[in-house]
Short mmCIF file of C-alpha atoms in Angstrom, two decimals:
data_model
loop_
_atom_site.label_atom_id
_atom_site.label_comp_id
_atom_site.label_asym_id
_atom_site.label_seq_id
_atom_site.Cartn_x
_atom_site.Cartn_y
_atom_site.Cartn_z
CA UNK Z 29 75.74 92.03 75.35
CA UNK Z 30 74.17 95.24 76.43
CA UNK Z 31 74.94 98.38 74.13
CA UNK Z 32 74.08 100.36 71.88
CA UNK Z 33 75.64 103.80 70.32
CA UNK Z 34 78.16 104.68 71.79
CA UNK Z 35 79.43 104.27 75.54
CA UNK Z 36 82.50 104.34 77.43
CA UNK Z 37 84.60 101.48 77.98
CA UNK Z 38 87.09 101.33 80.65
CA UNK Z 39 89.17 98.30 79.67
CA UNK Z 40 90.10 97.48 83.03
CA UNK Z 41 90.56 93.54 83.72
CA UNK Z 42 90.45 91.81 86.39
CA UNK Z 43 92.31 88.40 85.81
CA UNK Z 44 92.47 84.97 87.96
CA UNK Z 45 96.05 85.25 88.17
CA UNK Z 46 96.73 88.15 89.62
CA UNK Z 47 93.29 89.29 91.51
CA UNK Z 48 94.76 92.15 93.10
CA UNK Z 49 96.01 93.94 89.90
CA UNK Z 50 94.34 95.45 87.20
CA UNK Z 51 95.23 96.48 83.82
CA UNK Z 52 94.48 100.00 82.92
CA UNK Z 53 94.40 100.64 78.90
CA UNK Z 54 93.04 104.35 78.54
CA UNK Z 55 89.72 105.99 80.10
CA UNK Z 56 88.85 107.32 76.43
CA UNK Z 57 85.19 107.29 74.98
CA UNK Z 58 84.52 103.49 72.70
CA UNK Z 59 81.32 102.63 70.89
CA UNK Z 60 79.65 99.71 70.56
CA UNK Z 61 76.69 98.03 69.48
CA UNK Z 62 76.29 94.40 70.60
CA UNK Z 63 72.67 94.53 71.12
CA UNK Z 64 69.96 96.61 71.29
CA UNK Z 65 69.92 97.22 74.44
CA UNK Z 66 70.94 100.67 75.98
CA UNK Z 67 73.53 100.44 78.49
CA UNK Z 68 72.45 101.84 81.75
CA UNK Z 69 74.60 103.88 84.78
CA UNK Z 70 74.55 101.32 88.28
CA UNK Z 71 75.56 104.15 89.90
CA UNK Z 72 72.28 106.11 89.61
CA UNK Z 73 69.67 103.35 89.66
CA UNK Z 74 67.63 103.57 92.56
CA UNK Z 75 68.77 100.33 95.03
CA UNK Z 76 69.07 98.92 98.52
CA UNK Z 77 73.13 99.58 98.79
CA UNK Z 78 72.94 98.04 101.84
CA UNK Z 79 71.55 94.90 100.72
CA UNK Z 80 74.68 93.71 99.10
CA UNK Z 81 73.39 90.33 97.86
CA UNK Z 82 69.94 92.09 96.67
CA UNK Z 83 72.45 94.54 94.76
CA UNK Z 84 74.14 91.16 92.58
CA UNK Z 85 70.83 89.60 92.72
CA UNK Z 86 69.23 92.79 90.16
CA UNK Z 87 71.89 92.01 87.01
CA UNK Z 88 72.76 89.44 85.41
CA UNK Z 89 76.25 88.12 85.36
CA UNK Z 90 76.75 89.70 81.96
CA UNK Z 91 75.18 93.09 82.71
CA UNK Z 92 77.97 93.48 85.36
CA UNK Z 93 80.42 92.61 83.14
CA UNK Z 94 81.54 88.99 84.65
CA UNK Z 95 83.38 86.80 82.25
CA UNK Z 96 82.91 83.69 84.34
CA UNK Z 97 80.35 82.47 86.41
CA UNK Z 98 80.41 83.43 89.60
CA UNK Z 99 77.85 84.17 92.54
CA UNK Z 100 77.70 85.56 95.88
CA UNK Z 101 77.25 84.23 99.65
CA UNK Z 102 77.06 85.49 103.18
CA UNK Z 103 80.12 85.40 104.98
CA UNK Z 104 81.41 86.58 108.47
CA UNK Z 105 83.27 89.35 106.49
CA UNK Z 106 80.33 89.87 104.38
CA UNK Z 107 78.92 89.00 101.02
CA UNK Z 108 81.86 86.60 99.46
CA UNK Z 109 82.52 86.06 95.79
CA UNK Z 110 82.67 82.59 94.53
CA UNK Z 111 83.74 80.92 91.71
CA UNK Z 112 80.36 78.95 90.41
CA UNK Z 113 82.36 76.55 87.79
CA UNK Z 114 84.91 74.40 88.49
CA UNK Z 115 88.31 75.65 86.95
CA UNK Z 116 89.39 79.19 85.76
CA UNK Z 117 92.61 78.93 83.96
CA UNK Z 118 95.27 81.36 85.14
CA UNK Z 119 95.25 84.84 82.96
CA UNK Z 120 91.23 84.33 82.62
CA UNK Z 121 89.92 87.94 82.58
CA UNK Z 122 87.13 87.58 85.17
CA UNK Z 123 85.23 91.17 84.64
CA UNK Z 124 85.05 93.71 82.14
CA UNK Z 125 84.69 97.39 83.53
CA UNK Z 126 82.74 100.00 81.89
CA UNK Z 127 82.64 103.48 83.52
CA UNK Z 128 79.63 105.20 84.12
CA UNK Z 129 78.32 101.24 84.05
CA UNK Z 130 79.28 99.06 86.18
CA UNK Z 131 82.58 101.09 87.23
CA UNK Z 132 82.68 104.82 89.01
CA UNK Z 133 85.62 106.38 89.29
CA UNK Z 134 86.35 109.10 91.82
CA UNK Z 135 89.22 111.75 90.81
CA UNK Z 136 88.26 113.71 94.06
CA UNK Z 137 86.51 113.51 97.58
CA UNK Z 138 83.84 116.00 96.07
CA UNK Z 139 83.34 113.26 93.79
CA UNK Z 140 83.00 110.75 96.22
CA UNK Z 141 80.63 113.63 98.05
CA UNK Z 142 78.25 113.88 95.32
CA UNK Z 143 78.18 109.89 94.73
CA UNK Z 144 76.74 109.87 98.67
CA UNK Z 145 74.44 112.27 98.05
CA UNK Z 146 73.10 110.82 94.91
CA UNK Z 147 70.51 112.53 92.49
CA UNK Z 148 68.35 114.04 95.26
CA UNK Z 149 71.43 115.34 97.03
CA UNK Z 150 70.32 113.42 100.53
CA UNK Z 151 71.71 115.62 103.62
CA UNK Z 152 74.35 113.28 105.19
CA UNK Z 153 72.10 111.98 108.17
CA UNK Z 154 69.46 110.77 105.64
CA UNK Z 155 69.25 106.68 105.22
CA UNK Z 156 69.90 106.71 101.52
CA UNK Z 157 73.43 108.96 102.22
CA UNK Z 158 74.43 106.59 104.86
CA UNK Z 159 73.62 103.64 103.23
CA UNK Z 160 76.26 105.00 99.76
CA UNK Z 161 78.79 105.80 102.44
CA UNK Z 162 79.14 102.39 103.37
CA UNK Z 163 79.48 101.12 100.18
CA UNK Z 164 82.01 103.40 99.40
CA UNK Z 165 83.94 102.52 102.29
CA UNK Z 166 83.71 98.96 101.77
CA UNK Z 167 84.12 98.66 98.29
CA UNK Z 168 86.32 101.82 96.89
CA UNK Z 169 90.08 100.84 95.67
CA UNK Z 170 92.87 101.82 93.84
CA UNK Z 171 95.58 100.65 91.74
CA UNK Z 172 98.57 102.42 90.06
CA UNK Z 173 99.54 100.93 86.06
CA UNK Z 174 103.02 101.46 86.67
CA UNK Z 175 103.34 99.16 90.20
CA UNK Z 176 105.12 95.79 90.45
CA UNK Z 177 102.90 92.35 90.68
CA UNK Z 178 102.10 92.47 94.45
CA UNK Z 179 101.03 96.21 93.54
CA UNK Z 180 103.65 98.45 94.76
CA UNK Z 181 104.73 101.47 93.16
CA UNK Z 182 108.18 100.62 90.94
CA UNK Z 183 108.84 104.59 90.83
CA UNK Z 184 107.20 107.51 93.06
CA UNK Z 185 103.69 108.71 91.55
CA UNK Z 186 101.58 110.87 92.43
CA UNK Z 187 97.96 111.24 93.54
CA UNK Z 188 96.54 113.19 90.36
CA UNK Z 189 98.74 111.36 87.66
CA UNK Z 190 96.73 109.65 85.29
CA UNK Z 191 98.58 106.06 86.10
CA UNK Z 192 96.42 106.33 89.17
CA UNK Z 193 92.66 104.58 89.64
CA UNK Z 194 90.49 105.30 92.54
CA UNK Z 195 86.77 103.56 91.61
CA UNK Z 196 84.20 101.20 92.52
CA UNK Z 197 82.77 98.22 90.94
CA UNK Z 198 78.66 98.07 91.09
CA UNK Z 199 77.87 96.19 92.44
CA UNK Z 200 81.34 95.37 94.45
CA UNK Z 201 83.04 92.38 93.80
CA UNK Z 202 83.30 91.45 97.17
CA UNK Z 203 86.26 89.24 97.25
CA UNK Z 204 87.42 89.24 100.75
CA UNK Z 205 84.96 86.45 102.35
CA UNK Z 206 88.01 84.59 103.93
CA UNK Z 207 91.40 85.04 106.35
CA UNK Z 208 93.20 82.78 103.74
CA UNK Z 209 93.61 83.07 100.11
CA UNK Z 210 91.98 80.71 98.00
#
């Protein structure tokens, strides 16, 4: 509902029945044109990263690539992910991920580095650096395509092989707002 030209879709989704796995088709370029809107990078937008429920609060579900409706709450672990309708069938993809979108990836730390730094390259004491760290930390993750369905590696990879993720959703998904699963 947002593109136009071309952009890059990273067809990962993120299903209801298995929330801890993701499906990984290919990280090639895509185009699209479903409106005429232009498409624009998260990652670079100038934000609060520390306000975490601010962050949700500035796109639409849509815009972040949610296939359901969902919305967010404080926690004591946090800003929590709900569901905000009453079933989701099993298999449901809940969010579409579109790098350079609403989806970073990181093939290095440098990566990571320049991410916490962001456009005006902060010095690493500086509020805005700080504030990136943190999000990194709380919301970067990784998943292998060739792991079993509790996400465990079904043959030895390794760290640079293009079966392996590391990213972050913006804004995070935050889905661990309780000790139990639900």
């Amino acid at each position: 509902a947002l593109c136009a030209g071309a952009s890059a879709f990273m067809p990962l989704a993120f299903t209801s029945s298995t929330p801890l796995r993701t499906s990984l088709v290919s990280r090639s370029m895509t185009a699209s044109s479903q409106s005429g809107q232009q498409m624009i990078n998260m990652s670079q937008a100038a934000m609060d990263w520390n306000d975490r429920i601010g962050l949700q609060s500035r796109y639409s579900l849509p815009e972040k690539g949610w296939q359901v409706q969902v919305d967010w709450r404080p926690t004591p672990y946090g800003a929590g992910l709900f569901s905000a309708q009453d079933l989701i069938a099993a298999g449901t993809v809940l969010r579409v991920g579109r790098l350079s979108v609403n989806l970073v990836e990181f093939a290095s730390i440098g990566e990571i580095e320049t991410f916490c730094q962001s456009a005006e390259n902060a010095p690493s004491d500086s509020v805005e650096y700080l504030a990136r760290r943190d999000y990194v930390k709380d919301y970067l993750w990784g998943f292998n395509t060739k792991a079993d369905d509790h996400g465990y590696d079904l043959e030895p990879v390794h760290v640079d092989s293009p079966d392996r993720f590391f990213g972050m959703w913006i804004p995070g998904n935050g889905l661990n707002h309780n000790m139990q699963p639900n």
